[in-house]
Amino acid sequence: MSLTQALNTAISGLNTAQNRIAITSSNISNVNTPGYSKKIAGQETLTLDGQGAGSQVADIYRNVNEGLQREMRGELGKAGREEVRYEFFQRIQTLFGTPQSDAAISQRSNDLADAFEQLGVTPDQNSPRVEAIESALQVMESFEKLSNQLQDMRDDIDDQITDEVNNANTLLSEISELNTGIVRLNNLDQPTTELEDQRDQKLNKLSKIIDVTTFSRSDGSIVVYSANGANTLLDRTPNALSFTQTAGFEPGTGGSGVSLNGEDITDTLRTGTLKGLFDMRDSEIPALNDQINELAGELRDAINEEHNKGTAFPPPTNLSGNRMVATSDPLTATGAFRVAALDDDGQLVAADSWADITLPTTPATVQGIIDAINGSDAGGYLTASLIDNQLVIEGSDGNRVAINELDGQITTSDGREQGFSHYFGLNDFVATVKRSDTMTSSAQSSSTTALNATASSFTISAGSGILAGELCRNRFT
């Protein structure tokens, strides 16, 4: 070995050591840098004409545990989903307020109970009556306000979904550009570790938005999938996600989903902020709103049940129902109720101006009840009829009307038993339009499960009937 060759061999060793020291220094200086991975420089023998000629730096690679990295991204997706759920549940808790708050539904309900108790003590005074009505109005306004706020929150979620879809598309474009840079450097036999670090940071951010898996090509580029490989988000070029915001939400209505290449992929989302946002918008908040509506309905029915057991004084000249019915509607009923024609002082206008109507009537329909009332002794002093599909009992010649439910019970479409006056809504305190052709179930977590149907198996054809839903505002009498 010549002296020159020996010097060159020594210099190559010094250069190799210098390069490796530089990489080690970079590792130390970036120990707290987010997203930075430890770099390791390989070392290999440099040969010249088959003889050792020193050393050189081999490939520079990252010390990354890919299995741990995949697991971390899965956890980031779960964290993203739960973070948005937590955020909106906190907002919902704020809407409900604390039990000590005067505006909370629980406190408004307690105020209504106190008002009713005071009214029971002094029913002849006007002030307790006004207080009871005002308290009831505040309760129902609280329910309506809360329901509206929940629908507004679904609008806010739609805004956030738009932002997250835009962020995901931006990240996919940036990852695609980094892919191009990595391939170019590989072709030039240059280190790609810094670009790979940047790409991993973008992937981590993306995995918090939507669940992702990756496949590495031999040229250093990666393919990005979601839904465990079902959807390709990035191949050589990114496939953009698309989302169209819903133009206003109403109870019982859903929103649009996120699409990829024109196909809705919402149901394939497993983790990430998008999954959490869609869960809140389409499942959690609607289910909560259903429970609120159910609570409001039960409160309404409980108040009306008691209110229909009595009558106003002086008695009204007519009682108009709030239930929409047809004369041919069948009724499942038992027991009896009493109808009477009274004067201004609440006394019978005649000894025979009352009648007990036995249930079920013949026929056991709405028309059967109308005929039974008109054909009874009381029928000479009052008349029953159906006006605009609502039962109306009106006194003749200025006579006044009163109902005693006795032990009569009519079964509703959802299996509840209500007194005659309560069923038809003849003396409701909280007056809402009720329908005999609509069945209301308790809140369901999934419409697919509740109907026992899938998107391709549930069909409504001509003549098969109508599914109808109606949102009615509460009013007071």
mmCIF file of N, CA and C in Angstrom, residues 236-324:
data_model
loop_
_atom_site.group_PDB
_atom_site.id
_atom_site.type_symbol
_atom_site.label_atom_id
_atom_site.label_comp_id
_atom_site.label_asym_id
_atom_site.label_seq_id
_atom_site.Cartn_x
_atom_site.Cartn_y
_atom_site.Cartn_z
ATOM 1 N N ARG A 236 -50.896 7.205 -6.125
ATOM 2 C CA ARG A 236 -49.914 8.120 -6.703
ATOM 3 C C ARG A 236 -50.355 9.567 -6.539
ATOM 4 N N THR A 237 -51.663 9.759 -6.522
ATOM 5 C CA THR A 237 -52.243 11.084 -6.286
ATOM 6 C C THR A 237 -53.322 10.949 -5.222
ATOM 7 N N PRO A 238 -53.641 12.041 -4.503
ATOM 8 C CA PRO A 238 -54.666 11.951 -3.456
ATOM 9 C C PRO A 238 -56.072 11.890 -4.032
ATOM 10 N N ASN A 239 -56.943 11.135 -3.367
ATOM 11 C CA ASN A 239 -58.372 11.108 -3.676
ATOM 12 C C ASN A 239 -59.071 11.974 -2.633
ATOM 13 N N ALA A 240 -59.605 13.089 -3.073
ATOM 14 C CA ALA A 240 -60.165 14.071 -2.140
ATOM 15 C C ALA A 240 -61.486 13.590 -1.546
ATOM 16 N N LEU A 241 -61.653 13.851 -0.245
ATOM 17 C CA LEU A 241 -62.939 13.638 0.425
ATOM 18 C C LEU A 241 -63.850 14.808 0.102
ATOM 19 N N SER A 242 -65.144 14.558 0.046
ATOM 20 C CA SER A 242 -66.097 15.640 -0.219
ATOM 21 C C SER A 242 -67.242 15.569 0.779
ATOM 22 N N PHE A 243 -67.772 16.729 1.111
ATOM 23 C CA PHE A 243 -68.867 16.820 2.086
ATOM 24 C C PHE A 243 -69.699 18.051 1.771
ATOM 25 N N THR A 244 -71.014 17.874 1.737
ATOM 26 C CA THR A 244 -71.946 18.976 1.521
ATOM 27 C C THR A 244 -72.759 19.192 2.780
ATOM 28 N N GLN A 245 -72.723 20.403 3.311
ATOM 29 C CA GLN A 245 -73.431 20.680 4.556
ATOM 30 C C GLN A 245 -74.941 20.582 4.370
ATOM 31 N N THR A 246 -75.609 20.180 5.428
ATOM 32 C CA THR A 246 -77.063 20.044 5.429
ATOM 33 C C THR A 246 -77.690 21.416 5.641
ATOM 34 N N ALA A 247 -78.705 21.710 4.853
ATOM 35 C CA ALA A 247 -79.371 23.021 4.939
ATOM 36 C C ALA A 247 -80.422 23.003 6.041
ATOM 37 N N GLY A 248 -79.986 23.077 7.280
ATOM 38 C CA GLY A 248 -80.916 23.142 8.408
ATOM 39 C C GLY A 248 -81.346 21.773 8.873
ATOM 40 N N PHE A 249 -81.357 21.580 10.189
ATOM 41 C CA PHE A 249 -81.751 20.313 10.790
ATOM 42 C C PHE A 249 -83.086 20.465 11.503
ATOM 43 N N GLU A 250 -83.904 19.434 11.410
ATOM 44 C CA GLU A 250 -85.140 19.324 12.171
ATOM 45 C C GLU A 250 -85.112 17.993 12.905
ATOM 46 N N PRO A 251 -85.833 17.886 14.037
ATOM 47 C CA PRO A 251 -85.879 16.597 14.736
ATOM 48 C C PRO A 251 -86.356 15.492 13.804
ATOM 49 N N GLY A 252 -85.643 14.388 13.846
ATOM 50 C CA GLY A 252 -86.021 13.245 13.022
ATOM 51 C C GLY A 252 -85.385 13.234 11.648
ATOM 52 N N THR A 253 -84.639 14.289 11.288
ATOM 53 C CA THR A 253 -83.993 14.330 9.982
ATOM 54 C C THR A 253 -82.503 14.079 10.137
ATOM 55 N N GLY A 254 -81.908 13.423 9.139
ATOM 56 C CA GLY A 254 -80.485 13.154 9.151
ATOM 57 C C GLY A 254 -79.733 14.168 8.316
ATOM 58 N N GLY A 255 -78.424 13.994 8.238
ATOM 59 C CA GLY A 255 -77.588 14.894 7.463
ATOM 60 C C GLY A 255 -76.814 14.142 6.403
ATOM 61 N N SER A 256 -76.120 14.878 5.556
ATOM 62 C CA SER A 256 -75.347 14.262 4.490
ATOM 63 C C SER A 256 -74.074 13.641 5.049
ATOM 64 N N GLY A 257 -73.505 12.691 4.303
ATOM 65 C CA GLY A 257 -72.303 12.000 4.731
ATOM 66 C C GLY A 257 -71.084 12.458 3.960
ATOM 67 N N VAL A 258 -69.932 11.903 4.308
ATOM 68 C CA VAL A 258 -68.693 12.217 3.611
ATOM 69 C C VAL A 258 -68.497 11.212 2.486
ATOM 70 N N SER A 259 -68.048 11.703 1.339
ATOM 71 C CA SER A 259 -67.935 10.859 0.147
ATOM 72 C C SER A 259 -66.493 10.807 -0.335
ATOM 73 N N LEU A 260 -66.170 9.696 -0.985
ATOM 74 C CA LEU A 260 -64.875 9.493 -1.613
ATOM 75 C C LEU A 260 -65.118 8.937 -3.005
ATOM 76 N N ASN A 261 -64.681 9.677 -4.012
ATOM 77 C CA ASN A 261 -64.926 9.283 -5.406
ATOM 78 C C ASN A 261 -66.416 9.069 -5.678
ATOM 79 N N GLY A 262 -67.254 9.934 -5.092
ATOM 80 C CA GLY A 262 -68.685 9.868 -5.327
ATOM 81 C C GLY A 262 -69.417 8.832 -4.518
ATOM 82 N N GLU A 263 -68.735 8.097 -3.653
ATOM 83 C CA GLU A 263 -69.369 7.056 -2.834
ATOM 84 C C GLU A 263 -69.361 7.469 -1.367
ATOM 85 N N ASP A 264 -70.517 7.346 -0.723
ATOM 86 C CA ASP A 264 -70.635 7.685 0.690
ATOM 87 C C ASP A 264 -69.895 6.644 1.529
ATOM 88 N N ILE A 265 -68.910 7.107 2.289
ATOM 89 C CA ILE A 265 -68.106 6.183 3.104
ATOM 90 C C ILE A 265 -68.326 6.406 4.593
ATOM 91 N N THR A 266 -69.368 7.149 4.940
ATOM 92 C CA THR A 266 -69.599 7.490 6.354
ATOM 93 C C THR A 266 -69.703 6.253 7.226
ATOM 94 N N ASP A 267 -70.412 5.239 6.754
ATOM 95 C CA ASP A 267 -70.620 4.038 7.565
ATOM 96 C C ASP A 267 -69.345 3.216 7.741
ATOM 97 N N THR A 268 -68.318 3.483 6.927
ATOM 98 C CA THR A 268 -67.076 2.720 7.052
ATOM 99 C C THR A 268 -66.101 3.357 8.032
ATOM 100 N N LEU A 269 -66.391 4.564 8.506
ATOM 101 C CA LEU A 269 -65.499 5.235 9.447
ATOM 102 C C LEU A 269 -65.486 4.468 10.762
ATOM 103 N N ARG A 270 -64.300 4.298 11.322
ATOM 104 C CA ARG A 270 -64.184 3.536 12.574
ATOM 105 C C ARG A 270 -63.708 4.400 13.737
ATOM 106 N N THR A 271 -62.730 5.261 13.468
ATOM 107 C CA THR A 271 -62.206 6.144 14.517
ATOM 108 C C THR A 271 -61.963 7.519 13.905
ATOM 109 N N GLY A 272 -61.413 8.421 14.713
ATOM 110 C CA GLY A 272 -61.093 9.756 14.240
ATOM 111 C C GLY A 272 -62.168 10.775 14.576
ATOM 112 N N THR A 273 -61.801 12.043 14.401
ATOM 113 C CA THR A 273 -62.743 13.115 14.717
ATOM 114 C C THR A 273 -63.976 13.064 13.817
ATOM 115 N N LEU A 274 -63.816 12.650 12.565
ATOM 116 C CA LEU A 274 -64.974 12.553 11.680
ATOM 117 C C LEU A 274 -65.979 11.539 12.220
ATOM 118 N N LYS A 275 -65.483 10.408 12.681
ATOM 119 C CA LYS A 275 -66.375 9.394 13.246
ATOM 120 C C LYS A 275 -67.110 9.950 14.459
ATOM 121 N N GLY A 276 -66.385 10.630 15.345
ATOM 122 C CA GLY A 276 -67.014 11.204 16.525
ATOM 123 C C GLY A 276 -68.047 12.260 16.181
ATOM 124 N N LEU A 277 -67.743 13.095 15.178
ATOM 125 C CA LEU A 277 -68.679 14.149 14.787
ATOM 126 C C LEU A 277 -69.945 13.563 14.175
ATOM 127 N N PHE A 278 -69.804 12.574 13.310
ATOM 128 C CA PHE A 278 -70.990 11.952 12.723
ATOM 129 C C PHE A 278 -71.802 11.212 13.782
ATOM 130 N N ASP A 279 -71.127 10.578 14.744
ATOM 131 C CA ASP A 279 -71.847 9.909 15.839
ATOM 132 C C ASP A 279 -72.684 10.912 16.624
ATOM 133 N N MET A 280 -72.096 12.057 16.944
ATOM 134 C CA MET A 280 -72.817 13.060 17.712
ATOM 135 C C MET A 280 -73.974 13.634 16.899
ATOM 136 N N ARG A 281 -73.723 13.951 15.622
ATOM 137 C CA ARG A 281 -74.744 14.605 14.801
ATOM 138 C C ARG A 281 -75.911 13.691 14.478
ATOM 139 N N ASP A 282 -75.616 12.417 14.188
ATOM 140 C CA ASP A 282 -76.656 11.523 13.670
ATOM 141 C C ASP A 282 -77.166 10.506 14.672
ATOM 142 N N SER A 283 -76.479 10.339 15.807
ATOM 143 C CA SER A 283 -76.906 9.329 16.781
ATOM 144 C C SER A 283 -77.122 9.912 18.178
ATOM 145 N N GLU A 284 -76.065 10.462 18.757
ATOM 146 C CA GLU A 284 -76.132 10.876 20.156
ATOM 147 C C GLU A 284 -77.115 12.024 20.379
ATOM 148 N N ILE A 285 -76.980 13.090 19.601
ATOM 149 C CA ILE A 285 -77.857 14.250 19.798
ATOM 150 C C ILE A 285 -79.303 13.933 19.417
ATOM 151 N N PRO A 286 -79.576 13.262 18.271
ATOM 152 C CA PRO A 286 -80.971 12.884 17.985
ATOM 153 C C PRO A 286 -81.572 11.984 19.061
ATOM 154 N N ALA A 287 -80.782 11.038 19.599
ATOM 155 C CA ALA A 287 -81.303 10.174 20.658
ATOM 156 C C ALA A 287 -81.624 10.983 21.906
ATOM 157 N N LEU A 288 -80.755 11.934 22.230
ATOM 158 C CA LEU A 288 -81.006 12.791 23.394
ATOM 159 C C LEU A 288 -82.238 13.655 23.157
ATOM 160 N N ASN A 289 -82.377 14.169 21.940
ATOM 161 C CA ASN A 289 -83.543 14.992 21.620
ATOM 162 C C ASN A 289 -84.825 14.166 21.710
ATOM 163 N N ASP A 290 -84.762 12.900 21.276
ATOM 164 C CA ASP A 290 -85.921 12.009 21.401
ATOM 165 C C ASP A 290 -86.301 11.810 22.870
ATOM 166 N N GLN A 291 -85.294 11.660 23.715
ATOM 167 C CA GLN A 291 -85.571 11.467 25.140
ATOM 168 C C GLN A 291 -86.188 12.725 25.749
ATOM 169 N N ILE A 292 -85.708 13.887 25.306
ATOM 170 C CA ILE A 292 -86.281 15.146 25.793
ATOM 171 C C ILE A 292 -87.737 15.255 25.357
ATOM 172 N N ASN A 293 -87.995 14.932 24.078
ATOM 173 C CA ASN A 293 -89.368 14.972 23.586
ATOM 174 C C ASN A 293 -90.254 13.967 24.311
ATOM 175 N N GLU A 294 -89.677 12.793 24.609
ATOM 176 C CA GLU A 294 -90.436 11.782 25.336
ATOM 177 C C GLU A 294 -90.770 12.267 26.742
ATOM 178 N N LEU A 295 -89.786 12.904 27.387
ATOM 179 C CA LEU A 295 -90.022 13.448 28.729
ATOM 180 C C LEU A 295 -91.095 14.527 28.684
ATOM 181 N N ALA A 296 -91.012 15.411 27.681
ATOM 182 C CA ALA A 296 -92.019 16.462 27.548
ATOM 183 C C ALA A 296 -93.395 15.857 27.292
ATOM 184 N N GLY A 297 -93.450 14.807 26.475
ATOM 185 C CA GLY A 297 -94.726 14.149 26.201
ATOM 186 C C GLY A 297 -95.306 13.482 27.428
ATOM 187 N N GLU A 298 -94.456 12.845 28.221
ATOM 188 C CA GLU A 298 -94.942 12.193 29.439
ATOM 189 C C GLU A 298 -95.440 13.223 30.450
ATOM 190 N N LEU A 299 -94.721 14.348 30.547
ATOM 191 C CA LEU A 299 -95.172 15.415 31.449
ATOM 192 C C LEU A 299 -96.512 15.969 30.975
ATOM 193 N N ARG A 300 -96.633 16.193 29.675
ATOM 194 C CA ARG A 300 -97.893 16.686 29.102
ATOM 195 C C ARG A 300 -99.032 15.721 29.403
ATOM 196 N N ASP A 301 -98.803 14.416 29.177
ATOM 197 C CA ASP A 301 -99.859 13.430 29.381
ATOM 198 C C ASP A 301 -100.249 13.318 30.847
ATOM 199 N N ALA A 302 -99.250 13.422 31.734
ATOM 200 C CA ALA A 302 -99.550 13.328 33.166
ATOM 201 C C ALA A 302 -100.415 14.504 33.616
ATOM 202 N N ILE A 303 -100.084 15.710 33.122
ATOM 203 C CA ILE A 303 -100.881 16.894 33.479
ATOM 204 C C ILE A 303 -102.281 16.790 32.882
ATOM 205 N N ASN A 304 -102.336 16.408 31.601
ATOM 206 C CA ASN A 304 -103.632 16.324 30.930
ATOM 207 C C ASN A 304 -104.516 15.236 31.515
ATOM 208 N N GLU A 305 -103.902 14.148 31.969
ATOM 209 C CA GLU A 305 -104.685 13.068 32.577
ATOM 210 C C GLU A 305 -105.473 13.573 33.781
ATOM 211 N N GLU A 306 -104.791 14.358 34.619
ATOM 212 C CA GLU A 306 -105.462 14.896 35.795
ATOM 213 C C GLU A 306 -106.457 15.993 35.405
ATOM 214 N N HIS A 307 -106.075 16.826 34.432
ATOM 215 C CA HIS A 307 -106.938 17.937 34.051
ATOM 216 C C HIS A 307 -108.236 17.447 33.428
ATOM 217 N N ASN A 308 -108.184 16.328 32.698
ATOM 218 C CA ASN A 308 -109.387 15.799 32.053
ATOM 219 C C ASN A 308 -110.327 15.106 33.030
ATOM 220 N N LYS A 309 -109.868 14.890 34.252
ATOM 221 C CA LYS A 309 -110.746 14.303 35.256
ATOM 222 C C LYS A 309 -111.706 15.345 35.832
ATOM 223 N N GLY A 310 -111.446 16.604 35.586
ATOM 224 C CA GLY A 310 -112.309 17.662 36.096
ATOM 225 C C GLY A 310 -112.976 18.418 34.968
ATOM 226 N N THR A 311 -113.627 19.520 35.313
ATOM 227 C CA THR A 311 -114.258 20.379 34.311
ATOM 228 C C THR A 311 -114.140 21.816 34.756
ATOM 229 N N ALA A 312 -114.262 22.717 33.838
ATOM 230 C CA ALA A 312 -114.150 24.134 34.168
ATOM 231 C C ALA A 312 -115.425 24.617 34.881
ATOM 232 N N PHE A 313 -115.298 25.714 35.590
ATOM 233 C CA PHE A 313 -116.485 26.334 36.195
ATOM 234 C C PHE A 313 -116.444 27.829 35.914
ATOM 235 N N PRO A 314 -117.506 28.372 35.336
ATOM 236 C CA PRO A 314 -118.685 27.622 34.883
ATOM 237 C C PRO A 314 -118.331 26.703 33.719
ATOM 238 N N PRO A 315 -119.098 25.616 33.552
ATOM 239 C CA PRO A 315 -118.796 24.651 32.489
ATOM 240 C C PRO A 315 -118.851 25.318 31.116
ATOM 241 N N PRO A 316 -118.046 24.844 30.141
ATOM 242 C CA PRO A 316 -118.047 25.434 28.798
ATOM 243 C C PRO A 316 -119.288 25.016 28.002
ATOM 244 N N THR A 317 -119.616 25.783 26.992
ATOM 245 C CA THR A 317 -120.759 25.435 26.139
ATOM 246 C C THR A 317 -120.406 24.347 25.129
ATOM 247 N N ASN A 318 -119.122 24.117 24.922
ATOM 248 C CA ASN A 318 -118.715 23.000 24.059
ATOM 249 C C ASN A 318 -117.326 22.528 24.449
ATOM 250 N N LEU A 319 -117.073 21.263 24.166
ATOM 251 C CA LEU A 319 -115.761 20.653 24.383
ATOM 252 C C LEU A 319 -115.247 20.194 23.033
ATOM 253 N N SER A 320 -114.099 20.715 22.617
ATOM 254 C CA SER A 320 -113.505 20.350 21.328
ATOM 255 C C SER A 320 -112.240 19.545 21.562
ATOM 256 N N GLY A 321 -112.169 18.388 20.930
ATOM 257 C CA GLY A 321 -111.018 17.504 21.116
ATOM 258 C C GLY A 321 -109.797 17.959 20.339
ATOM 259 N N ASN A 322 -108.646 17.419 20.732
ATOM 260 C CA ASN A 322 -107.381 17.710 20.058
ATOM 261 C C ASN A 322 -106.840 16.514 19.275
ATOM 262 N N ARG A 323 -107.550 15.390 19.331
ATOM 263 C CA ARG A 323 -107.086 14.207 18.602
ATOM 264 C C ARG A 323 -107.725 14.158 17.226
ATOM 265 N N MET A 324 -106.890 13.964 16.211
ATOM 266 C CA MET A 324 -107.373 13.822 14.845
ATOM 267 C C MET A 324 -107.861 12.388 14.647
#
